[in-house]
């Protein structure tokens, strides 16, 4: 399975990023930047190389440009949206805005960017993929799984923050971003397994 | 009186007789340096004091360095009789690093140095006592009952020799309580009243020969024994927990010893004894006294310092069993269609409730143990969990998304109203908690006041327009009149009360008397009006306006189709109409050509209208009891409840009508989570200092004659959100029915024939509930049981936490109060749930009566 291979590659590459940002706890902001940039660029490259959903009609250059711009705008909007949601979920409103925003960027790299790569700026398709039983192909179901896993991971990452252990990693937003990253990696691992497991069903549906 | 209760709970000062109080009373100069906890325990007792912040366990040096800075100058100055230096570094070091850490070695060396140089500063008549109040485990913690934790070293030093002979090879173990009588008698002050310790005889031997030393010890023992006997005697008069026969035995022992003592003294004075015999008799008498003191202490420890683990487990099992029963019953109720089975369940349910309470009372009175559950920290988080439940319903419904966002916003905003626990030093209590009267700037005060008033008006307006939308405001029943005119009146009274209460005391001058009357009168007006409203609600809960129309058989236009105006008007302006097709058919059968049609306005939402009215009245009442600015929190509460209900009914609509009469678990759980969230968001914490005692004096100028009324007021204040949410619980069942109406109506085109319309609308909204009365009552019962089950599970978790952590250091500060609050909240919620359900039943009865009346016509 092609997907399995790419996922394995991804998961193998990710620890490299951990080392790159000198120490995850010490310079967390740089790590956030580096991680989201790396994952994002990797996603884009993979998308360009693999071209999972070849659109049937050849689109013109200007169309491609507008598509790209649209994607950028969507990505930015999703960052803002994530920021708002995180604040609603209890992040400090005024203090540490940069941390919160970078965390939002990380989250949207894990979720929105993937969607943009796979589905393009097409809200209808997004809604279809993320509604119940909406995933039609292996790509889409893996997308579903990784996105949900990273958001869940971020949410679980918030649990240790209120505890009074006074560990360095309990500071906002370190545990959350670590949780999101672990969730993302877990999603990447789970997705091929799950697809392998339910292969029959998926192939049936995609027909 | 009640205010005393408040002040007692609010400070931790030790009120009973103690060593420090005795020393101060007898004019001794007590100097203290170290841990600032002592300031709270013994306020204003010290001749001179140097307090240092102690709460931060990570801080190893502040307290110790502070003491060391002041210790030697103070010792040398000689301006003291007792000097207490409480070093904290070793304890903190144990908590932070454990006993085998290099830091600990440093700390211990520092202490050693301190002692070494301190000894050089001591005078000849000074006694140095170095004691630890506890030991530590391998990990550096304490609070349990293991050997390592309860044993600590005691070091006694004096420049003059203390022991006649050399010190014993194997040091003996001395109970900590022995320090008190020893120090008290050494300093020549009375032993504190409730002491049960025994003096350390070795310190009283003096420097004379053996006989005089023994005589001195004997007199010390005598004083000590007399004090313990007095205490036991007066204690046994008040409390019965010491076994009578043991007391009797102690009494005999004591009187025997005293008798022997007097005899011996007489003989000593008469000098009729040879020294050798005297010595032996003195020795036996001393051991006699010793035995008495030790046995007395043993009796006391046995009956005081114990946990009834069997009873605790029993209580837990009882609660767990009742929870399980609730669960089983709710499942059972779902599966059974027969009404009589649910009839059977009712007594079962309340019997079981009684059992739960009994179990609770048992667990609580015996050991008063308690809980944590992470209190305030888990609660802000938990509402988020409920959102997960909705994710599967999230189709492209923006409406639902908006509602969820609103809910999140409510949850987030409600965080601004939190009170603080003292365990979190960097926390600042919300400024909304203080009453308006405490605000300095007049502008801010006016602004907030206007906002509060606007909010009240908005609430009244919202409720009224909701009722009008559903057509419940049309009839001329007393209740409806009350809603129309009484609500604004209540709001007016509250605003007046706020105005009077928050105005500055001195600004009014001559009007002072008037103000005092007003402060009492307005709350009473509110009490009166709300109770009147509730009474009216109970007497006549119908908010239905019936219009009786008789038409000829040939008439094609039915009354409600005859209403002019567009469909839009029909939906929004004109009240919803419910038509009783059955009635008309029946009357057609009976009367042949002429037929009667009854148009009833607002019948579709009778049940929820009654509940909403009751909730609003209660909300007014509770708002009055809180400080002015907390009304924002109440607005959020109502808003969040509203949003929750809408989300619930939306999700219901999306899921399809699988099981219209049962409320899903996620709805019940989120409802309950919201209840506990708003417990915190109305400025409460499960600790005693956080109780709003002011609530007891709303509407009462002076002290109360009984304690019952203020207790009710303070209880209502504390459990406001529990009350509101429990009473509103039946709304969870009713709301989907109320909400489905607009949808179903919108779908019906106007042009459909009359007959069809009537067919479709025959059982709409809540009237669908009447379709199958037994299903309705089972659903109600099931809802109640589900709610109880979730509540009970919460309580069970509290009880278990308290039980497991009963040896925890913070048990009386965190776990015990939480358990108490939780169980009280449980009781309040259950009662209110019962009231809410019975209100619905009452409405149901009234509706049936109304129908039968109609049928007779």
Coordinates of C-alpha atoms in Angstrom, one line a residue, chain A residues 9-175:
Chain A
X9 CA 8.2 7.9 6.0
X10 CA 6.3 10.7 7.7
X11 CA 6.5 9.1 11.1
X12 CA 10.2 8.4 10.6
X13 CA 10.9 11.9 9.6
X14 CA 9.0 13.5 12.5
X15 CA 11.4 12.6 15.3
X16 CA 14.0 14.5 13.2
X17 CA 12.1 17.6 13.8
X18 CA 12.1 17.1 17.5
X19 CA 15.9 17.1 17.4
X20 CA 16.0 20.1 15.1
X21 CA 14.3 22.5 17.5
X22 CA 17.1 22.4 20.0
X23 CA 15.0 21.4 23.0
X24 CA 11.3 21.1 22.8
X25 CA 10.7 22.6 26.2
X26 CA 13.3 25.4 26.2
X27 CA 12.7 27.1 22.9
X28 CA 9.2 26.0 22.4
X29 CA 8.2 28.8 20.1
X30 CA 10.9 28.0 17.6
X31 CA 10.0 24.4 17.8
X32 CA 6.4 25.2 17.0
X33 CA 7.5 27.2 14.0
X34 CA 9.9 24.6 12.7
X35 CA 7.5 21.7 13.3
X36 CA 4.6 23.4 11.5
X37 CA 6.7 24.6 8.6
X38 CA 8.3 21.2 8.2
X39 CA 5.1 19.2 8.4
X40 CA 3.4 21.7 6.1
X41 CA 6.1 21.7 3.4
X42 CA 6.3 17.9 3.6
X43 CA 2.6 17.7 3.1
X44 CA 2.7 20.1 0.1
X45 CA 5.6 18.2 -1.5
X46 CA 3.9 14.9 -1.0
X47 CA 0.8 16.3 -2.5
X48 CA 2.7 17.6 -5.6
X49 CA 4.6 14.3 -6.0
X50 CA 1.7 11.9 -5.5
X51 CA -1.2 13.9 -6.9
X52 CA -3.8 11.6 -5.2
X53 CA -6.8 13.1 -6.8
X54 CA -6.1 14.0 -10.4
X55 CA -8.8 16.4 -11.5
X56 CA -10.1 15.2 -14.8
X57 CA -10.0 18.5 -16.6
X58 CA -6.7 20.2 -17.1
X59 CA -6.9 23.5 -15.4
X60 CA -5.3 26.7 -16.7
X61 CA -2.4 28.4 -15.0
X62 CA -4.5 31.3 -13.8
X63 CA -7.0 28.9 -12.4
X64 CA -4.2 27.3 -10.5
X65 CA -3.0 30.6 -9.2
X66 CA -6.5 31.5 -7.9
X67 CA -6.7 28.1 -6.4
X68 CA -3.5 28.6 -4.6
X69 CA -4.5 32.0 -3.3
X70 CA -7.8 30.6 -2.1
X71 CA -5.9 27.9 -0.3
X72 CA -3.7 30.5 1.4
X73 CA -6.7 32.5 2.5
X74 CA -8.5 29.4 3.8
X75 CA -5.4 28.4 5.8
X76 CA -5.1 31.8 7.4
X77 CA -8.8 31.8 8.2
X78 CA -8.5 28.4 9.8
X79 CA -5.6 29.7 11.9
X80 CA -7.8 32.5 13.2
X81 CA -10.7 30.2 13.7
X82 CA -8.6 27.8 15.7
X83 CA -7.2 30.7 17.7
X84 CA -10.7 31.8 18.6
X85 CA -11.7 28.2 19.5
X86 CA -8.7 27.8 21.7
X87 CA -9.4 31.0 23.5
X88 CA -13.0 29.8 24.0
X89 CA -11.6 26.6 25.5
X90 CA -9.9 28.6 28.1
X91 CA -6.6 29.9 26.8
X92 CA -5.6 33.3 28.1
X93 CA -7.1 36.0 26.0
X94 CA -4.4 38.7 26.3
X95 CA -1.3 37.1 27.6
X96 CA 0.9 34.9 25.5
X97 CA -1.0 35.6 22.2
X98 CA 2.0 34.5 20.1
X99 CA 2.0 31.1 21.8
X100 CA -1.7 30.6 21.3
X101 CA -1.5 31.7 17.7
X102 CA 1.4 29.5 16.9
X103 CA -0.4 26.6 18.4
X104 CA -3.3 27.4 16.3
X105 CA -1.0 27.4 13.3
X106 CA 0.3 24.0 14.2
X107 CA -3.2 22.6 14.6
X108 CA -4.2 24.0 11.3
X109 CA -1.1 22.5 9.6
X110 CA -2.1 19.2 11.0
X111 CA -5.7 19.4 9.9
X112 CA -6.6 22.2 7.5
X113 CA -3.5 22.1 5.3
X114 CA -4.0 18.4 4.7
X115 CA -7.5 19.0 3.7
X116 CA -6.5 21.8 1.4
X117 CA -3.9 19.5 -0.2
X118 CA -6.3 16.6 -0.7
X119 CA -9.6 18.3 -1.3
X120 CA -8.7 21.8 -2.5
X121 CA -10.7 24.9 -1.4
X122 CA -14.0 23.1 -1.6
X123 CA -16.1 23.4 1.5
X124 CA -18.7 21.0 0.2
X125 CA -16.2 18.3 -0.1
X126 CA -14.9 19.0 3.4
X127 CA -18.3 18.7 4.9
X128 CA -18.9 15.4 3.0
X129 CA -15.6 14.0 4.2
X130 CA -16.1 14.9 7.8
X131 CA -19.7 13.9 8.1
X132 CA -20.6 10.4 9.1
X133 CA -19.6 7.7 6.7
X134 CA -18.6 10.4 4.3
X135 CA -15.0 9.3 3.4
X136 CA -15.0 7.7 0.0
X137 CA -11.4 6.7 -0.6
X138 CA -8.5 5.6 1.5
X139 CA -7.1 9.1 1.2
X140 CA -10.1 10.7 2.6
X141 CA -10.5 8.3 5.4
X142 CA -6.9 8.7 6.4
X143 CA -7.5 12.4 6.3
X144 CA -10.4 12.0 8.6
X145 CA -8.5 9.9 11.1
X146 CA -5.4 12.0 11.3
X147 CA -7.3 15.3 11.7
X148 CA -9.6 13.9 14.4
X149 CA -6.6 12.3 16.1
X150 CA -4.6 15.5 16.2
X151 CA -7.5 17.5 17.6
X152 CA -8.2 14.9 20.2
X153 CA -4.5 14.8 21.1
X154 CA -4.5 18.6 21.6
X155 CA -7.5 18.3 23.8
X156 CA -6.1 15.5 25.9
X157 CA -2.9 17.5 26.1
X158 CA -4.7 20.2 28.0
X159 CA -5.5 17.8 30.9
X160 CA -2.2 18.1 32.8
X161 CA -2.1 21.9 32.7
X162 CA -4.1 22.5 35.8
X163 CA -2.3 20.0 37.9
X164 CA 0.2 21.4 40.4
X165 CA 3.2 19.3 39.6
X166 CA 5.3 22.3 38.4
X167 CA 6.9 20.4 35.6
X168 CA 8.4 22.5 32.8
X169 CA 6.2 20.9 30.2
X170 CA 3.0 21.9 31.9
X171 CA 3.3 25.4 30.7
X172 CA 0.8 26.6 28.1
X173 CA 0.9 25.5 25.2
X174 CA 3.6 22.9 25.4
X175 CA 1.6 20.0 26.6

